[in-house]
Short mmCIF file of C-alpha atoms and ligand atoms in Angstrom, two decimals:
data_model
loop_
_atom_site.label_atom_id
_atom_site.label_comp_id
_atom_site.label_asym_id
_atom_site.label_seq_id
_atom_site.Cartn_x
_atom_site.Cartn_y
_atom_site.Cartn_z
CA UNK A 1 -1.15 17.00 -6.58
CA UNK A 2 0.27 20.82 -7.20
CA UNK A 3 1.04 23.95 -5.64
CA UNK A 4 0.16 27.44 -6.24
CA UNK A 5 3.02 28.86 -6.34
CA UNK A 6 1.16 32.09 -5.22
CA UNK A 7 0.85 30.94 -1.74
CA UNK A 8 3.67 28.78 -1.53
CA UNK A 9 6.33 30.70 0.92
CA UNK A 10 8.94 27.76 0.23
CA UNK A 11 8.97 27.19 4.76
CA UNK A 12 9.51 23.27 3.24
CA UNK A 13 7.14 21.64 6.09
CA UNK A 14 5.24 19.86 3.78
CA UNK A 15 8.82 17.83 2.53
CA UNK A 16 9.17 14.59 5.08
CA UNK A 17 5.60 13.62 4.71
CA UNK A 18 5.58 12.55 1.20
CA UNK A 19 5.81 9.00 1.52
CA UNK A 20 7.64 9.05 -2.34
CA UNK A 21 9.95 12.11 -1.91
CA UNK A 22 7.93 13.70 -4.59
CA UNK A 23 8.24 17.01 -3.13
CA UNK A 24 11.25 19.69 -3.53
CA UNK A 25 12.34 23.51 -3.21
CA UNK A 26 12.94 24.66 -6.81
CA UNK A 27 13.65 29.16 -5.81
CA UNK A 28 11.99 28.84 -2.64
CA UNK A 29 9.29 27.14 -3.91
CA UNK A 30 7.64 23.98 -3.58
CA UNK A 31 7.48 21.46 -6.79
CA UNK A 32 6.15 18.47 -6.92
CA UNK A 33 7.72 16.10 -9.39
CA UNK A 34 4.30 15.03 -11.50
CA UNK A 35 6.37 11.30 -12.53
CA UNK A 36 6.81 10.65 -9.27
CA UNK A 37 3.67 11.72 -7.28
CA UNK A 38 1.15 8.88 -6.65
CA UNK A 39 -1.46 11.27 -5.57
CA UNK A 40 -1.51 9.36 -2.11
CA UNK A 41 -3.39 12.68 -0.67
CA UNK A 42 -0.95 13.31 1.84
CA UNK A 43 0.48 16.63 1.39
CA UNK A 44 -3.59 17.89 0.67
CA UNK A 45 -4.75 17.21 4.24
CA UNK A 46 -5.03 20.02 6.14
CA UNK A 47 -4.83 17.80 9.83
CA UNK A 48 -1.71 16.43 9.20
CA UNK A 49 0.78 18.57 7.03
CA UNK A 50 -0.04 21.81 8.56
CA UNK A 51 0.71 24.05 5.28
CA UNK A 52 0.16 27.42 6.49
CA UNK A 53 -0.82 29.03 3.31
CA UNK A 54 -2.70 25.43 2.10
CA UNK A 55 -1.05 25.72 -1.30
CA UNK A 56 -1.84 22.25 -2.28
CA UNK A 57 -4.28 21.78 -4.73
CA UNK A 58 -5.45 18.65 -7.04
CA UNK A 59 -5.17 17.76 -10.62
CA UNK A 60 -8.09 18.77 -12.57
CA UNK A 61 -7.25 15.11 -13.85
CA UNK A 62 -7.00 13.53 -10.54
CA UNK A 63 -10.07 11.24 -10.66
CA UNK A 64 -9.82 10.99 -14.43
CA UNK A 65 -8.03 8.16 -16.45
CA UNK A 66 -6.15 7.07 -16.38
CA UNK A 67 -4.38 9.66 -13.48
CA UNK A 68 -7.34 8.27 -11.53
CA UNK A 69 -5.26 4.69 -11.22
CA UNK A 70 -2.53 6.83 -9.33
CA UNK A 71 -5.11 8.18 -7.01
CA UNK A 72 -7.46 4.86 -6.09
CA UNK A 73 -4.26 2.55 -5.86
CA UNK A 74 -2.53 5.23 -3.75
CA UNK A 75 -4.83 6.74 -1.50
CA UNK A 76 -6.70 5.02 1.11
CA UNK A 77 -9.46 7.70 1.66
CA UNK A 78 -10.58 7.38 -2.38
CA UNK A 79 -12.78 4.97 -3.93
CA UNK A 80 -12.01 2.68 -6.75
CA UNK A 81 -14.25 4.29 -9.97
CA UNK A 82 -14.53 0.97 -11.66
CA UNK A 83 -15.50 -1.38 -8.16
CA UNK A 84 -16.63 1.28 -6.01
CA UNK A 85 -14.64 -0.55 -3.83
CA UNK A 86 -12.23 1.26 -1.14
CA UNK A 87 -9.05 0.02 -1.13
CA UNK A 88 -5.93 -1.56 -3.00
CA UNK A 89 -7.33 -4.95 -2.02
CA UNK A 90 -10.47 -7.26 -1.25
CA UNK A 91 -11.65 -8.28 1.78
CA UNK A 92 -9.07 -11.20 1.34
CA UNK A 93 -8.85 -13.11 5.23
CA UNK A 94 -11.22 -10.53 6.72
CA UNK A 95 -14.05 -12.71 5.66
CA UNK A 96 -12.94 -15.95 4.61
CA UNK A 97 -14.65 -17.85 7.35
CA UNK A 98 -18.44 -16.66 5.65
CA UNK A 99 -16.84 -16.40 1.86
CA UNK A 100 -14.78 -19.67 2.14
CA UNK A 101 -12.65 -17.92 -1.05
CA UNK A 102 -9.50 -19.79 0.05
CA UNK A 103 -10.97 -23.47 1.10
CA UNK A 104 -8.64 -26.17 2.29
CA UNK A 105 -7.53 -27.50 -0.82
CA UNK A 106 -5.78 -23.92 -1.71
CA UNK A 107 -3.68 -21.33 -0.36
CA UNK A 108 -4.41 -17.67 -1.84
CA UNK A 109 -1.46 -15.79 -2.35
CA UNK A 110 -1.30 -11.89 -2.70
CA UNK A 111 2.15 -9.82 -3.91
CA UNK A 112 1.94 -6.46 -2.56
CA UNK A 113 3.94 -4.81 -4.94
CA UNK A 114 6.11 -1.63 -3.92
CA UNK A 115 5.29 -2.14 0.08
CA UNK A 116 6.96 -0.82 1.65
CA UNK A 117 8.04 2.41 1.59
CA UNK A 118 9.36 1.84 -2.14
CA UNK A 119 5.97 2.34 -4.26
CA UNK A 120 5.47 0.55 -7.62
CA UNK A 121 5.18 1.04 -11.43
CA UNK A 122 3.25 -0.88 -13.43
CA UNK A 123 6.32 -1.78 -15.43
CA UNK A 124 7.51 -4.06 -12.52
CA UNK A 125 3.91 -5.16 -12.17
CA UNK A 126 3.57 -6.77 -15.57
CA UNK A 127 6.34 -8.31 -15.06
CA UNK A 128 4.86 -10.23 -12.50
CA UNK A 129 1.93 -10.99 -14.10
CA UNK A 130 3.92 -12.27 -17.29
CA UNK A 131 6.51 -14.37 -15.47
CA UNK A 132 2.89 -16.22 -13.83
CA UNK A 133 1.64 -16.50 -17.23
CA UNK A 134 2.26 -20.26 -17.30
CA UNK A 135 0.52 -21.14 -14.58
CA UNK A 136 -2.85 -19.97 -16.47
CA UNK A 137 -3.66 -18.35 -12.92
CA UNK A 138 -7.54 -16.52 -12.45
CA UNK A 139 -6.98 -13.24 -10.73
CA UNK A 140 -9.50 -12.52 -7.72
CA UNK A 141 -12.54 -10.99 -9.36
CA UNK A 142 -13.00 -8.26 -7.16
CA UNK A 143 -9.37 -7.02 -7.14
CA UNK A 144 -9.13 -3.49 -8.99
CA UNK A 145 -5.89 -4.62 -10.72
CA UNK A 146 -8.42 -6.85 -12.73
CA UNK A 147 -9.43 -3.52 -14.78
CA UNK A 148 -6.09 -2.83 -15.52
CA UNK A 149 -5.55 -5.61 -17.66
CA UNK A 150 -4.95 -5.98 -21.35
CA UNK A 151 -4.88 -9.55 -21.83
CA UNK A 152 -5.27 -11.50 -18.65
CA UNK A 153 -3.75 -14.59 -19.85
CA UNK A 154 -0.54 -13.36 -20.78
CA UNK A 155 -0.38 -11.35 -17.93
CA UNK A 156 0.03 -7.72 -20.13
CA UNK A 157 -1.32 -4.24 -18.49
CA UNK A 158 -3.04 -1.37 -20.86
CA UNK A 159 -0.62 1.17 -22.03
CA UNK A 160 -2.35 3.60 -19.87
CA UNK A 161 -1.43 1.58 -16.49
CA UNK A 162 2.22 0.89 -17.75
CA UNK A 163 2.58 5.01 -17.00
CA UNK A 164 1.18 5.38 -13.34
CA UNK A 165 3.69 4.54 -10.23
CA UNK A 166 1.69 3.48 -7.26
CA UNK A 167 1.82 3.41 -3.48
CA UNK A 168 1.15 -0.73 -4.19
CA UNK A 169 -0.78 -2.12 -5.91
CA UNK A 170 -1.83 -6.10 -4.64
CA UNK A 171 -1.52 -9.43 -7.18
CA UNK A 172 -4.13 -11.44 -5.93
CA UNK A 173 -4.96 -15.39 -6.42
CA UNK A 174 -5.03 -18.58 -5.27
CA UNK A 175 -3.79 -21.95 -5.96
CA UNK A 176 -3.75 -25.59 -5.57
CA UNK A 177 -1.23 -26.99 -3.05
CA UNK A 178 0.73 -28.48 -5.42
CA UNK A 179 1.41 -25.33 -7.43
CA UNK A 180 2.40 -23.84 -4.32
CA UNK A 181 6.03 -23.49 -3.95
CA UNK A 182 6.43 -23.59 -8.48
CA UNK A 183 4.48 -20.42 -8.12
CA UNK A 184 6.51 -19.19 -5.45
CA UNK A 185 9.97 -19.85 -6.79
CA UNK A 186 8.61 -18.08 -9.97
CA UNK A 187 7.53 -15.01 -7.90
CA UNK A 188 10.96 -15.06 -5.86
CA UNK A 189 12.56 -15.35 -8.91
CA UNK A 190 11.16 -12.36 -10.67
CA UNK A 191 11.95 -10.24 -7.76
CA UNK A 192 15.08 -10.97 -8.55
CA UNK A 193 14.92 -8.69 -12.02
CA UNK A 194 12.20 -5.72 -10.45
CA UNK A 195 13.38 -2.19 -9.36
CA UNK A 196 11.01 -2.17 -6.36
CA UNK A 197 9.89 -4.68 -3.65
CA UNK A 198 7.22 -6.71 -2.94
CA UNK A 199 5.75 -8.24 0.72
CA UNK A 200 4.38 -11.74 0.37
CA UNK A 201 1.25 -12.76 2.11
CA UNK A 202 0.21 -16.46 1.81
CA UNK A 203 -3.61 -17.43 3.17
CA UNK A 204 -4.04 -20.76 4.63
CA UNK A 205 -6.86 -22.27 6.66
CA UNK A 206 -6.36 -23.98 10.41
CA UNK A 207 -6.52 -27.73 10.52
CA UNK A 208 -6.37 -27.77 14.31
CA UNK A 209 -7.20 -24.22 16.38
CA UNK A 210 -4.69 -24.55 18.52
CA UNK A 211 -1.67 -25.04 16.06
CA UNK A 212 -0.76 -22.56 13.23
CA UNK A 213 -0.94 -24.44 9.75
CA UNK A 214 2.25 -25.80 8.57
CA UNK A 215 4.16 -25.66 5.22
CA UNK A 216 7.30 -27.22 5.37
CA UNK A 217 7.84 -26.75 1.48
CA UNK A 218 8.08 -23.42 2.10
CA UNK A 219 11.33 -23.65 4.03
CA UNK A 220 12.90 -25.45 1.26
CA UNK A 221 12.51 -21.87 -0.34
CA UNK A 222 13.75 -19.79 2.45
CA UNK A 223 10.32 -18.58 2.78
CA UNK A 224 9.35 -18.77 7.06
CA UNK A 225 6.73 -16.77 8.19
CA UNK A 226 6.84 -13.68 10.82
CA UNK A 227 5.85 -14.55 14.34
CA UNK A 228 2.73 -11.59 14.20
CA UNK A 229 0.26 -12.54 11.54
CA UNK A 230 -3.15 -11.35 10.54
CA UNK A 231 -5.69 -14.25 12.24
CA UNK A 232 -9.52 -14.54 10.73
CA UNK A 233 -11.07 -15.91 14.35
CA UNK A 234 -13.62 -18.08 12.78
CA UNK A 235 -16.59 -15.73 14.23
CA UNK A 236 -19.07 -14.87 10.94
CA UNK A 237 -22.17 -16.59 10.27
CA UNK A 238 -22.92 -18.72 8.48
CA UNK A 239 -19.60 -19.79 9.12
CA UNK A 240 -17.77 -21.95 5.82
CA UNK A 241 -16.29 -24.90 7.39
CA UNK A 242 -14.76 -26.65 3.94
CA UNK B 1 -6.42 -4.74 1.73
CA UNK B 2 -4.23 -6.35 3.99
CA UNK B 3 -2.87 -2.76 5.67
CA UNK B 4 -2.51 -4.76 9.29
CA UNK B 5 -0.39 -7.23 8.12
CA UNK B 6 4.01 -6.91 7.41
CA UNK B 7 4.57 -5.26 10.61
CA UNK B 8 8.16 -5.49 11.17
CA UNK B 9 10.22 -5.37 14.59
CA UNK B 10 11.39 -8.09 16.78
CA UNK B 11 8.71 -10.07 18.91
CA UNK B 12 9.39 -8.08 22.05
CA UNK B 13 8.73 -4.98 20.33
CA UNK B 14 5.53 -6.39 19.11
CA UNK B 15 4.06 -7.98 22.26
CA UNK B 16 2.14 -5.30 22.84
CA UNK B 17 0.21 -4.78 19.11
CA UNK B 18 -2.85 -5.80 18.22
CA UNK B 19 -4.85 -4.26 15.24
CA UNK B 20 -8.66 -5.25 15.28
CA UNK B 21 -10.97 -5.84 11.75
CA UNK B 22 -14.76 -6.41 11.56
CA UNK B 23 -15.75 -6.81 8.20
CA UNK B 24 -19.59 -7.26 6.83
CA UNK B 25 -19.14 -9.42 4.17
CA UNK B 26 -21.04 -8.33 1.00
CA UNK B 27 -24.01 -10.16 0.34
CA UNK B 28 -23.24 -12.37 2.74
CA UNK B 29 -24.25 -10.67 6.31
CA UNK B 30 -23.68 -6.97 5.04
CA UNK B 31 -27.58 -6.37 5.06
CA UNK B 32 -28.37 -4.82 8.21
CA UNK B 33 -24.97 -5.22 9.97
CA UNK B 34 -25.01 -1.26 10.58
CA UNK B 35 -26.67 -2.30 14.67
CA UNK B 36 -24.21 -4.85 15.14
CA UNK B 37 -20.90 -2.60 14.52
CA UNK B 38 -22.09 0.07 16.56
CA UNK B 39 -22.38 -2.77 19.47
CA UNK B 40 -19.33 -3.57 18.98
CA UNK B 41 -17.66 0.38 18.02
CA UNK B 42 -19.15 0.67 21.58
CA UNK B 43 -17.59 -2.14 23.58
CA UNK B 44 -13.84 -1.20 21.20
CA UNK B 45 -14.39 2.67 22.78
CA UNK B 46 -15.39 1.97 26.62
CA UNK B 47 -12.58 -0.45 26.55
CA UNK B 48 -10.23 2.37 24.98
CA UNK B 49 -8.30 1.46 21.93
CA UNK B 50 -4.62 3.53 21.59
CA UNK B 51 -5.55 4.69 18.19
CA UNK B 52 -9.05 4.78 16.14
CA UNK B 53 -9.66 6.88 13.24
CA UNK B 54 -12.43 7.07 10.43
CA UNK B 55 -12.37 8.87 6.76
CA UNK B 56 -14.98 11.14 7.76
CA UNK B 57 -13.16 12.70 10.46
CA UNK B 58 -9.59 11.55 11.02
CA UNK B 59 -7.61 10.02 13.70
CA UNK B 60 -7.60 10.77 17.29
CA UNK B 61 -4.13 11.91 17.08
CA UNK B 62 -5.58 14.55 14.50
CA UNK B 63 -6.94 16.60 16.31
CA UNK B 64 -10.31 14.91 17.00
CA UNK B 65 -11.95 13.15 20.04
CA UNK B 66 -13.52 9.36 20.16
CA UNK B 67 -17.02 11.06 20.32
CA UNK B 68 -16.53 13.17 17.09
CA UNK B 69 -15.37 10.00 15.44
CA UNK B 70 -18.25 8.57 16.31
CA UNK B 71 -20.72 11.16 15.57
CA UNK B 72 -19.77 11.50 12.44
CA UNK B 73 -19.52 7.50 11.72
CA UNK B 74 -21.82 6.40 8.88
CA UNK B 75 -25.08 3.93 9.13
CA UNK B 76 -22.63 0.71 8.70
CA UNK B 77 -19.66 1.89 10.48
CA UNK B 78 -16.02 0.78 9.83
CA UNK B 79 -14.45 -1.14 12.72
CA UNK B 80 -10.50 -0.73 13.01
CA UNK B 81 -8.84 -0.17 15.46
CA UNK B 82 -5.42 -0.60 17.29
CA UNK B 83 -5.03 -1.52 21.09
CA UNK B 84 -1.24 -1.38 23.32
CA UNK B 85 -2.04 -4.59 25.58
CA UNK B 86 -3.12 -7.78 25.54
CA UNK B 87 -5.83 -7.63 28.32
CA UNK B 88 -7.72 -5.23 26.37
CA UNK B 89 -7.71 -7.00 23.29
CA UNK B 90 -9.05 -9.63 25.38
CA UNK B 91 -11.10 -7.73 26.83
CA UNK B 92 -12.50 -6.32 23.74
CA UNK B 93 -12.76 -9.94 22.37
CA UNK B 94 -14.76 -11.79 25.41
CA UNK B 95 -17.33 -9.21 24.95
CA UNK B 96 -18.09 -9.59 21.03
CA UNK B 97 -17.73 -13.28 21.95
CA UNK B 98 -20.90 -12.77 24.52
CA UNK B 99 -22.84 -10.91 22.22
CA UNK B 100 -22.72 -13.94 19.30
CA UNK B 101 -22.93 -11.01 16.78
CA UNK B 102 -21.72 -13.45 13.54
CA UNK B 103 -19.42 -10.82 11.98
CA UNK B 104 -15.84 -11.55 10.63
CA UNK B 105 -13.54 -10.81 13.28
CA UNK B 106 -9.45 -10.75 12.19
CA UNK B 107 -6.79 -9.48 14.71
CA UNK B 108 -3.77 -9.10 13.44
CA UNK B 109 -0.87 -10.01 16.20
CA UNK B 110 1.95 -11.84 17.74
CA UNK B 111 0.38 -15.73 16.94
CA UNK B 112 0.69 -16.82 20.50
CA UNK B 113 -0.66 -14.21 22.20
CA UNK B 114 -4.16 -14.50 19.53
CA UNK B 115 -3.85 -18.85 19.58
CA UNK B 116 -3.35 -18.01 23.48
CA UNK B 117 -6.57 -15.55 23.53
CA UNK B 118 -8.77 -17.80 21.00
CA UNK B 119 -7.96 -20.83 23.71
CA UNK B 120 -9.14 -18.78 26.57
CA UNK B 121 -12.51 -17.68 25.17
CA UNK B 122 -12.95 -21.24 23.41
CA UNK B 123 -12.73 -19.28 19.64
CA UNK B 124 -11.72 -21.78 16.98
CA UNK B 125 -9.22 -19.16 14.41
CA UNK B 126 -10.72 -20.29 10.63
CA UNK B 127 -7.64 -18.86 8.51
CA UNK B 128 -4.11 -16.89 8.35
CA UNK B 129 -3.02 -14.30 6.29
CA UNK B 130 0.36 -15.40 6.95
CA UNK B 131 2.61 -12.54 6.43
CA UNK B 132 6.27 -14.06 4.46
CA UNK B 133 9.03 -10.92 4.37
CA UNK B 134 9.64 -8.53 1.61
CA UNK B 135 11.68 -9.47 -1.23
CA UNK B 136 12.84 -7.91 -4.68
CA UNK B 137 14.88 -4.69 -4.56
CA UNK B 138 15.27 -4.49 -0.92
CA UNK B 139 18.35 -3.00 -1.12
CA UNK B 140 15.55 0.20 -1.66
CA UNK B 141 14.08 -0.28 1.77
CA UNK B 142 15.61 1.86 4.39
CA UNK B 143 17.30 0.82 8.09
CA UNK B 144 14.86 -1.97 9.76
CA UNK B 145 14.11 0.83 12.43
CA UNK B 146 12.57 3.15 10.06
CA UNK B 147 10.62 0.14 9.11
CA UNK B 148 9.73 -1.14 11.84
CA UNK B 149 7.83 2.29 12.62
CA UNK B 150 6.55 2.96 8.92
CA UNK B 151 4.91 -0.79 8.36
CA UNK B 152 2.45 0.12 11.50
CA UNK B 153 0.51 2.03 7.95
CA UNK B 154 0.34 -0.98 5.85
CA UNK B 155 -1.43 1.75 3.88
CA UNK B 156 1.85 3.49 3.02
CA UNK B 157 1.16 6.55 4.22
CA UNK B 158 3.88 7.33 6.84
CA UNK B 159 7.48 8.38 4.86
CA UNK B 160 10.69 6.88 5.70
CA UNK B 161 12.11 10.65 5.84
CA UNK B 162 9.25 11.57 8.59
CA UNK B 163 10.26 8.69 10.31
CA UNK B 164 14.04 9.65 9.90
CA UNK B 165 12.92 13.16 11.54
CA UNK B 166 10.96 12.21 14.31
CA UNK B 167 14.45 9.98 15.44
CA UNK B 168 16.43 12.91 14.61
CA UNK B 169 13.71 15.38 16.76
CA UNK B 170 14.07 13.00 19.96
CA UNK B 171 18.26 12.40 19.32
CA UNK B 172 18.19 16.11 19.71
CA UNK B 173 15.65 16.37 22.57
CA UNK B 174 13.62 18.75 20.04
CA UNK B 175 10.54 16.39 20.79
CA UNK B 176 9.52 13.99 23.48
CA UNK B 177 9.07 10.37 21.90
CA UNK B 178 5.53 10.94 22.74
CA UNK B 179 5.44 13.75 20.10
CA UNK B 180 7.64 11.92 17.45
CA UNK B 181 5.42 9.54 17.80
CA UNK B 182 2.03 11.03 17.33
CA UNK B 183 3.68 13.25 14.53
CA UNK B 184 4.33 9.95 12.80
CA UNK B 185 0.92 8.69 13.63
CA UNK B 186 -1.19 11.52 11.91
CA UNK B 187 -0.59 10.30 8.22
CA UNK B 188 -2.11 7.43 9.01
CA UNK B 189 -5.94 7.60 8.18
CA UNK B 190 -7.35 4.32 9.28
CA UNK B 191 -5.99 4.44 13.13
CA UNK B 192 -4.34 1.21 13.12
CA UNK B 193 -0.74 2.85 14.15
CA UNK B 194 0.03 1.82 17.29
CA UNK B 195 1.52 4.88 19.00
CA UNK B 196 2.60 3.65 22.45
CA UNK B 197 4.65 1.21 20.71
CA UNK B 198 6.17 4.03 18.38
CA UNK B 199 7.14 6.16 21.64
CA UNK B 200 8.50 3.02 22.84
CA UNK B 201 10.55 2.45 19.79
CA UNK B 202 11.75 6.28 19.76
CA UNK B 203 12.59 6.06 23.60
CA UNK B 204 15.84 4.20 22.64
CA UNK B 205 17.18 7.43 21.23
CA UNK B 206 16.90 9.51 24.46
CA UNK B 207 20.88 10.83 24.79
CA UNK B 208 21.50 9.35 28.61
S1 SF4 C 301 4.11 23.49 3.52
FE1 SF4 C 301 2.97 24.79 2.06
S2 SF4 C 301 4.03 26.76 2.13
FE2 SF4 C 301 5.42 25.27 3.07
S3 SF4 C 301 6.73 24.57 1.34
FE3 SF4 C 301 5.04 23.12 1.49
S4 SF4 C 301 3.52 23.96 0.03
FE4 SF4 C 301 4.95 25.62 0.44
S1 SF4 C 302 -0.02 13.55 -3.16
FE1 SF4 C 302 1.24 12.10 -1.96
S2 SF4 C 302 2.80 11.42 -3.42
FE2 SF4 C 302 1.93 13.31 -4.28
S3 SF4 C 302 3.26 14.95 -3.54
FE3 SF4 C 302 1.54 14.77 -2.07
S4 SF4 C 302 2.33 13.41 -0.48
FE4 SF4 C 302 3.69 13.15 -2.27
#
């Protein structure tokens, strides 16, 4: 995002909103640092940041590679060029009881990196991706991050994608049960050694409706889960009972 | 993505938060599912969510009205919405029950209070997205009441310094916490922010 500094009269409304702090008064102007912006949209819409002189403007670049990866991993209201998918993510839970993607022998596991409220290079990302290297893991297939890959296997990201900074961006996969908590302590660990955070969902399927599924092994690891979770209510058809 | 999911705040503060999702699932039951979202866009509105919001037109905290959001809804409408109570999410979940549309249905809540609803109506829940902290740098993240407003946009949208204003606003009796908390709201594009529960949250900061 920029501002014309023509119309720009430096009144500094536009400053809280940006969810990265991109935005400052450089002589009564506003600047927006270019490193920094994830061109989440924000500032640009005129019902919520009420510029009075609507000095925001986009990139001629915006919805160009690879700038483009800012945009579609940062702002909700875009749509991903490569899936022409909307959205950081799939459709994960939302629709796992007609998809059956996670079935009862696996747990699927996403790594929002950079939620929340800290937003994410792609430095920190492939470092994720490298430290799970070993565990020969197979991305979901209709996760954008899957375009952003160099070589998949050894978890590396194209140059291009090593120089955006993103809202988040989502790591996406499942597993068998009895990679879970090696995978986990691998993921915990690498946090450990990243300059942004991460919020861990893990996907499991009800053995009785009345009872949320257990997984003791994942106290071992400090790991217990919030008492307000996201619930799929079994209601699609054809419904995937396995 | 999962933007319903990581809401912080303590269980009290989140008895009263409940994000609906109805999601066609590509060629699955996507193919004409454009009927069976408006049924149920029009049980969500006479029922009255706190917040709904599309792409096309914004939120209703923007500056637009339930009708207008629905006008300007496309053929196969999007379907999420936020509601401040538990009856109405009931409410709003015995009636897709009765219409046996077979569309994914998520809410995203205290477990309970959904177990406690899915009992009621006899729903059998199929899976969890089973939200497990935030880890890494936290030492990034700012105070847990910042948070605990900002994660109501699992999108990422609201900023920790808006959030940091609106306390500072109603501290200094500059703004009700009605209007810190709809000021907050209005980055969020989907409509899932649960404002009710934000004015709640900012009511602590009322000088007595
Ligand atoms: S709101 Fe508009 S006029 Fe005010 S500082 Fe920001 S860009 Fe400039
Ligand atoms: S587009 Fe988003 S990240 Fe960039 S300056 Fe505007 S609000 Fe900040």
């Amino acid at each position: 995002m920029l501002v014309n500094k023509e119309l720009c009269i430096g009144c500094g409304l536009c400053i809280p909103y940006c969810p990265v702090s991109a935005i400052t008064i450089v002589n009564k102007k506003a600047v927006i640092d270019q490193d920094i912006c994830t061109e989440c949209g924000t500032c640009g819409r005129k019902n919520i940041v009420k510029c009075p002189t609507s000095a925001f403007y986009d990139r001629e670049d915006v919805t160009k590679h690879p700038r483009s990866i800012r945009k579609f991993f940062s702002d909700p209201t875009a749509t991903h060029v490569e899936t022409k998918v909307p959205g950081r993510g799939t459709e994960e839970v939302k629709t796992n009881d007609v998809t059956g993607r996670v079935d009862k022998k696996h747990y699927g596991i996403a790594i929002e990196m950079g939620r929340p409220s800290v937003a994410a290079s792609y430095r920190d990302v492939e470092k994720m991706t490298m430290a799970l290297a070993k565990f020969n893991i197979e991305y979901e297939p209709c996760n954008p991050i899957k375009f952003l890959f160099e070589d998949e296997k050894k978890g590396t990201l194209t140059k291009d994608a090593l120089e955006q900074r993103v809202i988040s961006t989502i790591i996406e996969f499942n597993v068998e049960k009895d990679q879970l908590v090696p995978v986990l302590q691998t993921i915990l660990e690498t946090g450990q050694t990243l300059d942004t955070v991460f919020s861990l969902d893990l996907i499991a399927r009800f053995n009785n409706p009345t009872k949320m599924p257990e997984i003791p092994e994942l106290l071992e690891l400090g790991l217990e889960p919030r008492p307000n979770n996201k619930i799929n209510l079994g209601m699609g058809r054809p419904l995937k009972e396995a | 993505m999962s933007h319903s999911l990581h809401r912080r705040g303590s269980k009290c503060s989140l008895k009263d938060d409940f994000v609906l999702l109805v999601t066609p699932a590509v060629n699955i039951n996507h193919k004409d599912s454009g009927p069976k979202l408006w049924k149920i866009l029009n049980i969500v509105t006479e029922v009255g969510p706190n917040n709904i919001g599309s792409y096309e037109t914004g939120t209703i905290y923007t500056g637009v009205t339930i009708d207008d959001i629905r006008n300007n809804m496309p053929e196969t409408p999007r379907v999420r919405c936020c509601f401040d109570s538990k009856d109405s999410m009931f409410e709003v979940l015995k009636r897709i029950k009765e219409e046996d549309l077979g569309l994914s249905i998520t809410v995203s809540g205290l477990n309970d209070d959904i177990l406690d609803m899915c009992q009621e109506l006899d729903i059998k829940p199929h899976s969890v997205n089973y939200s497990f902290g935030i880890h890494g740098a936290t030492e990034k993240l700012p105070p847990e009441e910042v948070l605990e407003v900002l994660t109501m946009c699992g999108h990422g949208m609201i900023s920790k310094n808006l959030v940091a204003k609106a306390i500072d606003q109603v501290k200094r009796g500059k703004k009700t916490p009605h209007e810190a908390a709809v000021m907050v709201a209005q980055p969020c594009v989907c409509g899932i922010f649960n404002v009710s529960r934000a004015e709640k949250l900012f009511s602590k900061y009322i000088e007595k």
